[in-house]
Coordinates of C-alpha atoms in Angstrom, one line a residue:
X14 CA 34.5 27.7 -59.0
X15 CA 35.8 31.7 -59.9
X16 CA 34.4 32.1 -56.4
X17 CA 35.8 30.2 -54.3
X18 CA 40.0 30.9 -55.5
X19 CA 42.2 33.2 -54.8
X20 CA 43.5 33.1 -58.4
X21 CA 45.5 30.0 -58.2
X22 CA 43.7 29.0 -61.8
X23 CA 46.8 32.1 -62.7
X24 CA 50.3 31.8 -64.1
X25 CA 52.2 33.4 -61.6
X26 CA 52.4 36.3 -63.6
X27 CA 48.9 37.1 -63.4
X28 CA 47.7 37.1 -59.8
X29 CA 43.9 38.6 -59.8
X30 CA 43.4 40.1 -56.8
X31 CA 39.6 40.0 -57.3
X32 CA 39.6 37.0 -57.8
X33 CA 40.1 36.5 -53.3
X34 CA 37.1 35.5 -52.0
X35 CA 34.4 39.0 -50.9
X36 CA 34.4 37.3 -47.5
X37 CA 35.7 37.7 -45.4
X38 CA 36.8 41.3 -45.2
X39 CA 39.2 43.5 -42.3
X40 CA 38.6 46.3 -41.7
X41 CA 42.3 47.9 -41.1
X42 CA 42.8 52.1 -39.9
X43 CA 45.6 53.4 -39.1
X44 CA 47.6 54.5 -41.8
X45 CA 47.1 58.5 -41.7
X46 CA 45.4 58.2 -38.3
X47 CA 48.6 57.7 -35.8
X48 CA 46.1 57.7 -32.9
X49 CA 43.5 54.8 -34.5
X50 CA 45.8 52.1 -35.9
X51 CA 43.1 48.9 -35.6
X52 CA 42.4 45.9 -37.4
X53 CA 38.8 44.6 -36.8
X54 CA 38.6 46.8 -33.7
X55 CA 41.4 45.2 -32.3
X56 CA 43.8 48.3 -31.5
X57 CA 47.4 48.6 -31.8
X58 CA 49.6 51.1 -30.1
X59 CA 53.4 52.3 -29.7
X60 CA 55.6 53.6 -32.6
X61 CA 55.7 50.0 -34.1
X62 CA 51.1 50.2 -34.1
X63 CA 50.8 49.9 -38.0
X64 CA 53.8 47.5 -39.0
X65 CA 51.9 45.3 -36.4
X66 CA 48.6 45.4 -37.6
X67 CA 49.8 45.1 -41.2
X68 CA 51.4 41.2 -40.1
X69 CA 47.7 40.9 -38.2
X70 CA 46.3 41.1 -42.1
X71 CA 49.4 38.8 -43.5
X72 CA 48.7 36.2 -40.3
X73 CA 44.7 36.4 -41.4
X74 CA 45.9 35.6 -44.8
X75 CA 47.9 32.7 -43.5
X76 CA 45.3 31.3 -41.5
X77 CA 43.3 31.4 -45.0
X78 CA 45.3 29.9 -47.1
X79 CA 46.9 32.4 -48.7
X80 CA 45.0 36.1 -49.6
X81 CA 42.2 38.2 -47.5
X82 CA 40.4 41.0 -48.7
X83 CA 41.1 44.0 -45.7
X84 CA 39.1 47.0 -46.0
X85 CA 41.3 50.5 -45.6
X86 CA 39.9 53.5 -43.7
X87 CA 41.2 56.6 -43.8
X88 CA 41.3 59.5 -41.3
X89 CA 38.2 61.1 -43.2
X90 CA 36.0 57.9 -43.6
X91 CA 37.3 57.4 -47.4
X92 CA 37.7 53.3 -47.9
X93 CA 40.3 51.7 -50.2
X94 CA 39.4 48.2 -51.2
X95 CA 43.1 45.7 -50.8
X96 CA 44.5 42.2 -51.0
X97 CA 46.8 41.1 -48.7
X98 CA 48.7 37.9 -48.9
X99 CA 50.9 35.7 -46.7
X100 CA 53.8 36.7 -47.9
X101 CA 53.7 39.9 -47.6
X102 CA 52.1 41.5 -50.8
X103 CA 49.3 44.2 -50.9
X104 CA 47.7 44.5 -53.9
X105 CA 45.8 47.4 -54.9
X106 CA 41.8 46.8 -55.8
X107 CA 39.6 49.5 -57.6
X108 CA 38.9 52.7 -55.5
X109 CA 35.4 53.3 -55.1
X110 CA 33.8 55.5 -57.3
X111 CA 32.3 57.4 -54.6
X112 CA 36.5 59.0 -53.1
X113 CA 36.7 62.6 -53.9
X114 CA 39.2 64.1 -56.6
X115 CA 41.9 65.0 -54.4
X116 CA 41.4 63.3 -51.5
X117 CA 44.2 61.3 -49.8
X118 CA 44.9 57.3 -48.2
X119 CA 47.9 57.3 -47.0
X120 CA 49.1 53.7 -46.8
X121 CA 52.5 51.4 -46.5
X122 CA 53.2 48.3 -47.8
X123 CA 55.6 45.3 -47.0
X124 CA 58.5 44.6 -48.8
X125 CA 58.4 40.4 -50.2
X126 CA 60.7 38.4 -47.9
X127 CA 61.8 40.8 -45.4
X128 CA 59.2 42.2 -43.9
X129 CA 60.0 45.6 -44.0
X130 CA 58.2 48.6 -44.9
X131 CA 58.9 50.6 -47.6
X132 CA 57.9 54.5 -47.4
X133 CA 54.5 56.3 -47.9
X134 CA 52.2 54.4 -51.0
X135 CA 49.3 58.2 -51.7
X136 CA 46.4 56.3 -53.6
X137 CA 43.2 58.3 -55.2
X138 CA 44.8 61.7 -56.4
X139 CA 48.3 61.3 -55.6
X140 CA 50.9 59.2 -58.2
X141 CA 51.7 55.4 -56.9
X142 CA 54.1 55.4 -60.5
X143 CA 57.1 55.0 -58.9
X144 CA 56.1 52.6 -56.5
X145 CA 54.4 50.3 -59.4
X146 CA 57.4 50.7 -61.7
X147 CA 59.8 49.4 -58.7
X148 CA 57.2 46.6 -58.5
X149 CA 57.3 45.6 -62.2
X150 CA 61.4 45.5 -62.0
X151 CA 61.2 42.9 -59.4
X152 CA 61.5 39.2 -60.4
X153 CA 58.0 38.5 -60.5
X154 CA 57.0 35.8 -56.7
X155 CA 54.4 32.8 -57.8
X156 CA 51.1 33.9 -57.0
X157 CA 50.2 32.9 -53.0
X158 CA 48.4 29.3 -52.6
X159 CA 44.9 28.7 -52.8
X160 CA 43.0 29.2 -49.9
X161 CA 42.6 26.0 -47.6
X162 CA 39.1 27.5 -46.3
X163 CA 37.9 29.8 -48.7
X164 CA 35.0 32.3 -47.8
X165 CA 36.7 31.6 -44.2
X166 CA 35.5 33.9 -41.4
X167 CA 32.2 35.0 -43.8
X168 CA 29.2 35.4 -41.2
X169 CA 25.5 33.9 -42.1
X170 CA 23.1 36.4 -42.6
X171 CA 20.4 34.4 -40.6
X172 CA 20.0 32.6 -37.5
X173 CA 22.0 28.7 -36.8
X174 CA 20.3 26.3 -34.9
X175 CA 22.0 26.4 -30.9
X176 CA 25.1 25.7 -30.9
X177 CA 25.4 26.0 -34.4
X178 CA 28.8 29.0 -34.6
X179 CA 27.3 32.4 -36.6
X180 CA 30.8 32.6 -38.8
X181 CA 32.1 29.7 -41.7
X182 CA 35.0 27.7 -41.4
X183 CA 34.8 27.9 -45.5
X184 CA 31.5 29.5 -47.0
X185 CA 30.7 29.8 -51.4
X186 CA 28.7 31.4 -53.4
X187 CA 26.7 28.4 -55.2
X188 CA 24.1 29.0 -58.8
X189 CA 20.9 30.8 -57.1
X190 CA 17.9 29.2 -56.4
X191 CA 20.0 26.2 -56.1
X192 CA 19.6 25.0 -52.5
X193 CA 17.9 21.4 -53.0
X194 CA 20.7 20.3 -55.2
X195 CA 23.5 21.2 -52.6
X196 CA 23.8 17.5 -51.4
X197 CA 26.3 15.5 -49.3
X198 CA 27.7 12.3 -50.3
X199 CA 29.2 8.9 -48.7
X200 CA 32.7 10.0 -49.4
X201 CA 32.8 12.7 -47.6
X202 CA 32.3 15.0 -50.4
X203 CA 29.5 18.0 -50.8
X204 CA 28.0 18.3 -54.6
X205 CA 26.7 22.1 -55.3
X206 CA 26.1 23.8 -58.7
X207 CA 28.1 26.4 -58.4
X208 CA 28.0 29.9 -59.6
X209 CA 29.7 29.5 -62.4
X210 CA 27.5 26.9 -63.7
X211 CA 29.3 23.9 -63.6
X212 CA 28.3 20.3 -60.9
X213 CA 31.3 19.9 -58.6
X214 CA 32.3 18.3 -55.3
X215 CA 34.3 20.1 -52.7
X216 CA 36.1 18.3 -49.8
X217 CA 33.0 18.9 -47.1
X218 CA 35.5 19.6 -44.0
X219 CA 37.8 22.0 -46.0
X220 CA 35.7 23.8 -49.4
X221 CA 38.6 23.3 -51.7
X222 CA 37.4 22.0 -55.0
X223 CA 37.9 18.0 -56.2
X224 CA 36.3 17.8 -58.8
X225 CA 34.2 20.1 -62.2
X226 CA 31.9 18.6 -64.9
X227 CA 29.7 20.2 -67.0
X228 CA 26.1 20.9 -65.3
X229 CA 23.0 19.5 -66.1
X230 CA 19.6 21.5 -66.7
X231 CA 18.2 19.7 -63.9
X232 CA 19.4 17.9 -61.1
X233 CA 18.6 15.0 -59.1
X234 CA 19.1 12.4 -56.2
X235 CA 23.0 12.3 -56.3
X236 CA 24.8 8.6 -55.8
X237 CA 28.3 7.5 -57.0
X238 CA 28.3 4.1 -59.3
X239 CA 31.2 1.4 -59.8
X240 CA 30.4 1.5 -63.5
X241 CA 32.5 -0.9 -65.4
X242 CA 35.7 -0.3 -62.8
X243 CA 35.2 3.6 -63.0
X244 CA 33.4 6.1 -60.3
X245 CA 31.2 7.7 -62.0
X246 CA 29.2 10.7 -60.6
X247 CA 24.6 10.3 -60.8
X248 CA 21.9 12.0 -60.9
X249 CA 18.8 10.3 -60.8
X250 CA 15.4 12.3 -62.4
X251 CA 11.7 11.5 -63.2
X252 CA 13.5 11.3 -66.8
X253 CA 16.9 9.0 -66.8
X254 CA 20.3 9.3 -64.8
X255 CA 23.1 11.9 -66.0
X256 CA 26.3 9.7 -64.9
X257 CA 29.7 11.8 -64.8
X258 CA 33.2 10.4 -64.8
X259 CA 35.2 11.2 -62.2
X260 CA 38.3 10.8 -63.4
X261 CA 38.4 13.5 -65.4
X262 CA 39.2 16.6 -62.6
X263 CA 37.0 18.9 -65.6
X264 CA 34.6 16.7 -67.0
X265 CA 32.1 18.0 -69.6
X266 CA 28.7 17.6 -69.9
X267 CA 27.1 14.7 -68.5
X268 CA 25.9 11.4 -70.5
X269 CA 21.8 11.3 -70.0
X270 CA 20.7 8.5 -70.1
X271 CA 17.0 8.4 -71.5
X272 CA 14.2 6.1 -69.9
X273 CA 12.1 4.9 -72.6
X274 CA 9.5 6.5 -71.3
X275 CA 8.9 9.8 -70.4
X276 CA 8.0 10.1 -66.8
X277 CA 9.0 7.7 -64.2
X278 CA 8.9 8.0 -59.8
X279 CA 13.3 7.1 -59.2
X280 CA 13.6 4.9 -56.4
X281 CA 16.8 5.7 -55.4
X282 CA 18.0 4.6 -51.8
X283 CA 19.2 1.1 -52.9
X284 CA 22.1 -0.1 -54.9
X285 CA 21.2 2.3 -57.8
X286 CA 18.1 3.3 -58.7
X287 CA 14.5 1.8 -59.6
X288 CA 12.6 4.0 -62.4
X289 CA 9.3 3.2 -61.9
X290 CA 7.6 3.7 -65.1
X291 CA 3.4 2.6 -64.0
X292 CA 1.5 -0.1 -65.7
X293 CA 3.7 -2.7 -63.8
X294 CA 6.9 -2.1 -65.5
X295 CA 9.8 -0.5 -64.4
X296 CA 14.0 0.1 -65.6
X297 CA 17.0 -0.1 -63.7
X298 CA 21.0 0.5 -64.8
X299 CA 23.0 -2.8 -66.0
X300 CA 26.1 -1.7 -66.8
X301 CA 25.7 1.3 -68.8
X302 CA 22.4 0.0 -70.3
X303 CA 18.8 0.4 -68.6
X304 CA 16.8 -2.6 -68.3
X305 CA 13.3 -2.9 -69.0
X306 CA 11.4 -5.7 -66.2
X307 CA 7.9 -6.5 -65.3
X308 CA 6.1 -6.2 -61.7
X309 CA 4.1 -8.4 -61.0
X310 CA 1.0 -8.2 -59.8
X311 CA -0.4 -7.5 -56.9
X312 CA 3.3 -6.2 -56.7
X313 CA 4.9 -2.7 -55.9
X314 CA 8.1 -2.1 -57.1
X315 CA 10.8 -0.9 -53.5
X316 CA 14.0 -0.1 -55.3
X317 CA 17.5 -2.2 -56.6
X318 CA 19.8 -4.6 -54.7
X319 CA 22.7 -6.4 -56.0
X320 CA 21.6 -5.6 -59.7
X321 CA 18.7 -6.9 -59.4
X322 CA 14.6 -5.0 -59.0
X323 CA 13.2 -5.2 -55.7
X324 CA 9.3 -5.6 -55.4
X325 CA 6.8 -6.6 -52.6
X326 CA 4.0 -7.8 -52.7
X327 CA 1.6 -9.6 -49.7
X328 CA 3.6 -12.1 -48.8
X329 CA 7.0 -11.0 -50.0
X330 CA 9.3 -9.9 -51.3
X331 CA 10.9 -9.8 -55.3
X332 CA 14.1 -10.5 -57.1
X333 CA 13.9 -9.5 -60.7
X334 CA 16.9 -9.7 -62.7
X335 CA 17.7 -9.0 -66.0
X336 CA 16.9 -11.3 -67.7
X337 CA 12.8 -10.5 -66.1
X338 CA 12.6 -13.5 -64.2
X339 CA 11.0 -12.9 -60.6
X340 CA 12.0 -15.1 -57.8
X341 CA 9.7 -14.8 -54.6
X342 CA 11.3 -15.2 -51.0
X343 CA 9.1 -15.1 -47.4
X344 CA 9.4 -11.7 -44.9
X345 CA 8.2 -12.3 -41.5
X346 CA 6.1 -10.6 -39.3
X347 CA 3.8 -9.4 -41.4
X348 CA 0.6 -7.4 -40.6
X349 CA -2.6 -9.9 -40.2
X350 CA -5.0 -9.5 -43.9
X351 CA -2.7 -6.9 -44.8
X352 CA -2.0 -5.8 -48.8
X353 CA 1.1 -3.6 -49.4
X354 CA 0.6 -0.4 -50.5
X355 CA 4.5 1.3 -50.8
X356 CA 7.3 -0.3 -50.3
X357 CA 11.0 1.0 -50.1
X358 CA 14.7 -0.8 -50.5
X359 CA 16.4 1.6 -47.9
X360 CA 20.4 -0.3 -47.8
X361 CA 21.9 -3.1 -49.0
X362 CA 20.2 -5.1 -46.1
X363 CA 17.4 -3.3 -44.9
X364 CA 13.6 -3.0 -46.9
X365 CA 11.1 -1.0 -45.3
X366 CA 7.2 -1.3 -46.7
X367 CA 4.1 0.6 -46.0
X368 CA 0.8 -2.4 -45.3
X369 CA -3.1 -1.6 -45.3
X370 CA -5.0 -3.6 -42.0
X371 CA -8.4 -3.3 -41.0
X372 CA -6.9 -1.1 -38.6
X373 CA -5.5 1.4 -40.6
X374 CA -2.0 1.3 -42.7
X375 CA 1.1 -0.4 -40.4
X376 CA 5.4 -0.2 -41.4
X377 CA 7.3 -3.0 -40.9
X378 CA 11.1 -3.0 -41.6
X379 CA 12.7 -6.3 -43.0
X380 CA 16.0 -7.3 -42.7
X381 CA 17.1 -9.0 -46.5
X382 CA 18.1 -11.4 -47.6
X383 CA 16.6 -13.2 -44.2
X384 CA 13.1 -10.6 -45.1
X385 CA 12.9 -11.2 -40.8
X386 CA 11.3 -8.2 -39.4
X387 CA 12.9 -5.5 -37.4
X388 CA 9.4 -3.6 -36.1
X389 CA 6.3 -2.1 -36.9
X390 CA 4.5 0.9 -36.4
X391 CA 0.9 2.4 -37.1
X392 CA 1.4 5.0 -39.5
X393 CA -0.6 7.8 -41.5
X394 CA 0.5 7.4 -45.1
X395 CA 2.1 10.9 -45.9
X396 CA 2.3 9.8 -49.5
X397 CA 5.5 11.3 -49.3
X398 CA 9.1 9.3 -49.9
X399 CA 11.5 8.7 -47.2
X400 CA 14.6 11.1 -46.1
X401 CA 17.9 9.2 -45.7
X402 CA 20.9 10.3 -44.5
X403 CA 24.1 9.9 -46.2
X404 CA 26.2 7.1 -45.6
X405 CA 22.6 5.0 -45.0
X406 CA 22.4 4.5 -41.3
X407 CA 19.2 6.1 -40.4
X408 CA 16.0 6.4 -42.6
X409 CA 13.0 8.9 -41.9
X410 CA 9.1 7.5 -44.2
X411 CA 5.7 8.7 -42.9
X412 CA 7.2 10.1 -38.9
X413 CA 9.0 6.7 -38.2
X414 CA 12.8 6.8 -37.6
X415 CA 14.2 3.2 -38.9
X416 CA 18.0 2.3 -38.6
X417 CA 18.6 -1.8 -38.6
X418 CA 17.9 -2.1 -35.3
X419 CA 15.1 -0.5 -34.6
X420 CA 12.3 1.0 -35.7
X421 CA 10.4 4.1 -33.3
X422 CA 8.1 7.0 -34.1
X423 CA 8.7 10.1 -34.2
X424 CA 5.9 11.2 -31.3
X425 CA 7.4 8.1 -29.3
X426 CA 10.7 11.6 -28.5
X427 CA 7.8 14.2 -28.5
X428 CA 6.8 15.2 -24.6
X429 CA 3.8 17.5 -24.2
X430 CA 5.7 20.4 -24.9
X431 CA 7.0 19.0 -28.4
X432 CA 4.2 17.0 -29.7
X433 CA 4.1 16.7 -34.0
X434 CA 7.9 16.4 -34.9
X435 CA 8.2 16.4 -38.0
X436 CA 11.8 15.3 -39.8
X437 CA 12.8 17.5 -43.0
X438 CA 16.2 16.4 -43.0
X439 CA 18.3 13.4 -41.8
X440 CA 22.5 12.9 -41.1
X441 CA 24.8 10.3 -39.9
X442 CA 23.8 12.1 -36.4
X443 CA 21.2 13.6 -36.1
X444 CA 17.3 14.0 -37.5
X445 CA 16.2 17.9 -38.1
X446 CA 12.6 19.5 -38.4
X447 CA 10.2 21.0 -36.6
X448 CA 7.5 21.1 -33.5
X449 CA 4.5 23.2 -34.4
X450 CA 6.4 25.4 -37.2
X451 CA 9.9 25.9 -34.5
X452 CA 12.7 23.6 -35.3
X453 CA 13.9 20.9 -32.9
X454 CA 16.5 18.0 -34.2
X455 CA 17.0 14.8 -32.7
X456 CA 19.8 12.9 -32.3
X457 CA 20.6 9.6 -32.6
X458 CA 22.6 8.2 -29.7
X459 CA 20.9 10.1 -27.2
X460 CA 17.2 9.6 -28.2
X461 CA 16.8 13.4 -27.1
X462 CA 14.5 16.1 -28.7
X463 CA 16.0 19.5 -28.7
X464 CA 14.3 22.1 -29.6
X465 CA 16.8 25.2 -31.1
X466 CA 15.6 28.9 -31.6
X467 CA 12.1 30.0 -33.0
X468 CA 14.1 31.5 -36.0
X469 CA 16.7 29.3 -36.8
X470 CA 17.2 27.8 -40.2
X471 CA 17.8 24.0 -40.6
X472 CA 20.5 22.5 -42.0
X473 CA 20.7 21.0 -46.1
X474 CA 23.6 18.4 -44.3
X475 CA 25.6 18.2 -41.0
X476 CA 29.3 16.1 -41.0
X477 CA 30.3 13.9 -38.2
X478 CA 28.5 16.6 -35.8
X479 CA 31.6 18.8 -36.7
X480 CA 30.2 21.6 -39.3
X481 CA 26.3 22.4 -39.8
X482 CA 25.8 23.0 -43.7
X483 CA 23.3 25.7 -43.8
X484 CA 22.3 27.8 -47.1
X485 CA 21.7 31.5 -46.6
X486 CA 21.0 34.1 -49.4
X487 CA 23.3 37.7 -48.4
X488 CA 22.8 40.5 -51.1
X489 CA 22.5 38.8 -54.8
X490 CA 24.6 35.7 -53.7
X491 CA 22.9 32.5 -52.4
X492 CA 26.0 31.2 -50.3
X493 CA 26.3 27.7 -48.2
X494 CA 28.4 28.5 -44.7
X495 CA 30.2 25.5 -43.4
X496 CA 29.9 26.0 -39.8
X497 CA 31.5 24.9 -36.7
X498 CA 29.3 22.4 -33.9
X499 CA 29.1 21.8 -30.5
X500 CA 25.2 21.2 -29.9
X501 CA 23.6 21.1 -26.3
X502 CA 23.4 18.0 -25.3
X503 CA 19.7 17.8 -23.9
X504 CA 19.2 17.2 -19.9
X505 CA 17.7 13.2 -19.8
X506 CA 14.3 13.5 -20.1
X507 CA 10.8 10.6 -19.8
X508 CA 10.4 11.7 -23.2
X509 CA 7.3 13.4 -21.5
X510 CA 6.2 10.7 -19.2
X511 CA 4.8 10.9 -15.5
X512 CA 7.0 12.5 -13.2

């Protein structure tokens, strides 16, 4: 991604300082004012104060993996954009057009290798020809390595949840308006549409670019598939599947597999996607081809498991193979007199179903393949699809938290002051949502509900309780920020019971 790198895509003789991420920016003063030598307001004193200030900039560049932007500020307030690299090189960017003719800003340059200081440079009305001639006479040095953490230090322009840092461990600019397409995959990669019009995968821990492909017109639910011994990235939409080959680090446009009908409802939480077409028909992928199957009346489609379509009727569940042959199996613990409303395969060993009973709707969860009931909870039936954690360890459907071990209404985790918790994001470690419009999160470990700052913005995903990913707009850029997490542990609670 062009806004991630520091010129690593350029040859050694053409390092482009403008490709260094626009944040963080270090503020450096004192080039023409020895009594006011600072780096980000940290003061340096003594005869070698400016030397040590420059070394601090170099150290920051090394921490970022190669280079960092520096805002040089002269005594009269004139600002000069610079880039400092980890090997001591200082690169000039175009001075601001508002600089007055004849204004001077003296600064120094670290020589490569020795760490010695050259004589003063005069920029903006002065002459740099001698220094440029000296630079051109040197043997070209290789560019600094790509940053390990692009955009490290970028400040989040919105309020984070409590326990989430405001300075990014890494940050990248994405396609404007594409926040919903940012998704954490089970393999620890973050998928996002880049600002230069590509579909990319980055290491969620470091932000390093790992794969790039052509960007389709629409991005749906993403999945990693194994097709014909090849690892593929798949995007499921209402019109079909877009597939990229991950073996190609710069894949072309995705291969689109079109459905037989114009639109569908993709059920994506099982082993692939089942496209419910209506009229008791559905399609799913077998190899590289879409197979059309019938859903027997009165069953409803639920997903895909082990390359078979799964459906649920009023007595149990059905497996439908690619030859359109159904096999029926019982589900235990069904509500008395229940009629099936909706169902989902949540994982290879888990099925959830919503039933209509004379007393109202009931949600049940069952282990597969034996159909044993895990639990059941009365629900209102929101009509919204389930929310799933990236690794498939937790789901929320109709305000019910579902795991392989239990089924619990979110209302059980709400007290008198925290009623009406509604989930918005499910991660492998928390459920994030709102209580009466105020942000909150539920730990999957402690099952304690914690209210957050009323103005906090929820993350789109989290990684191993270590990083929270928050998308925010700054000026004209939409930016994904990876922020360190240290969530506060809530005090023991009886969840609103009698004291």
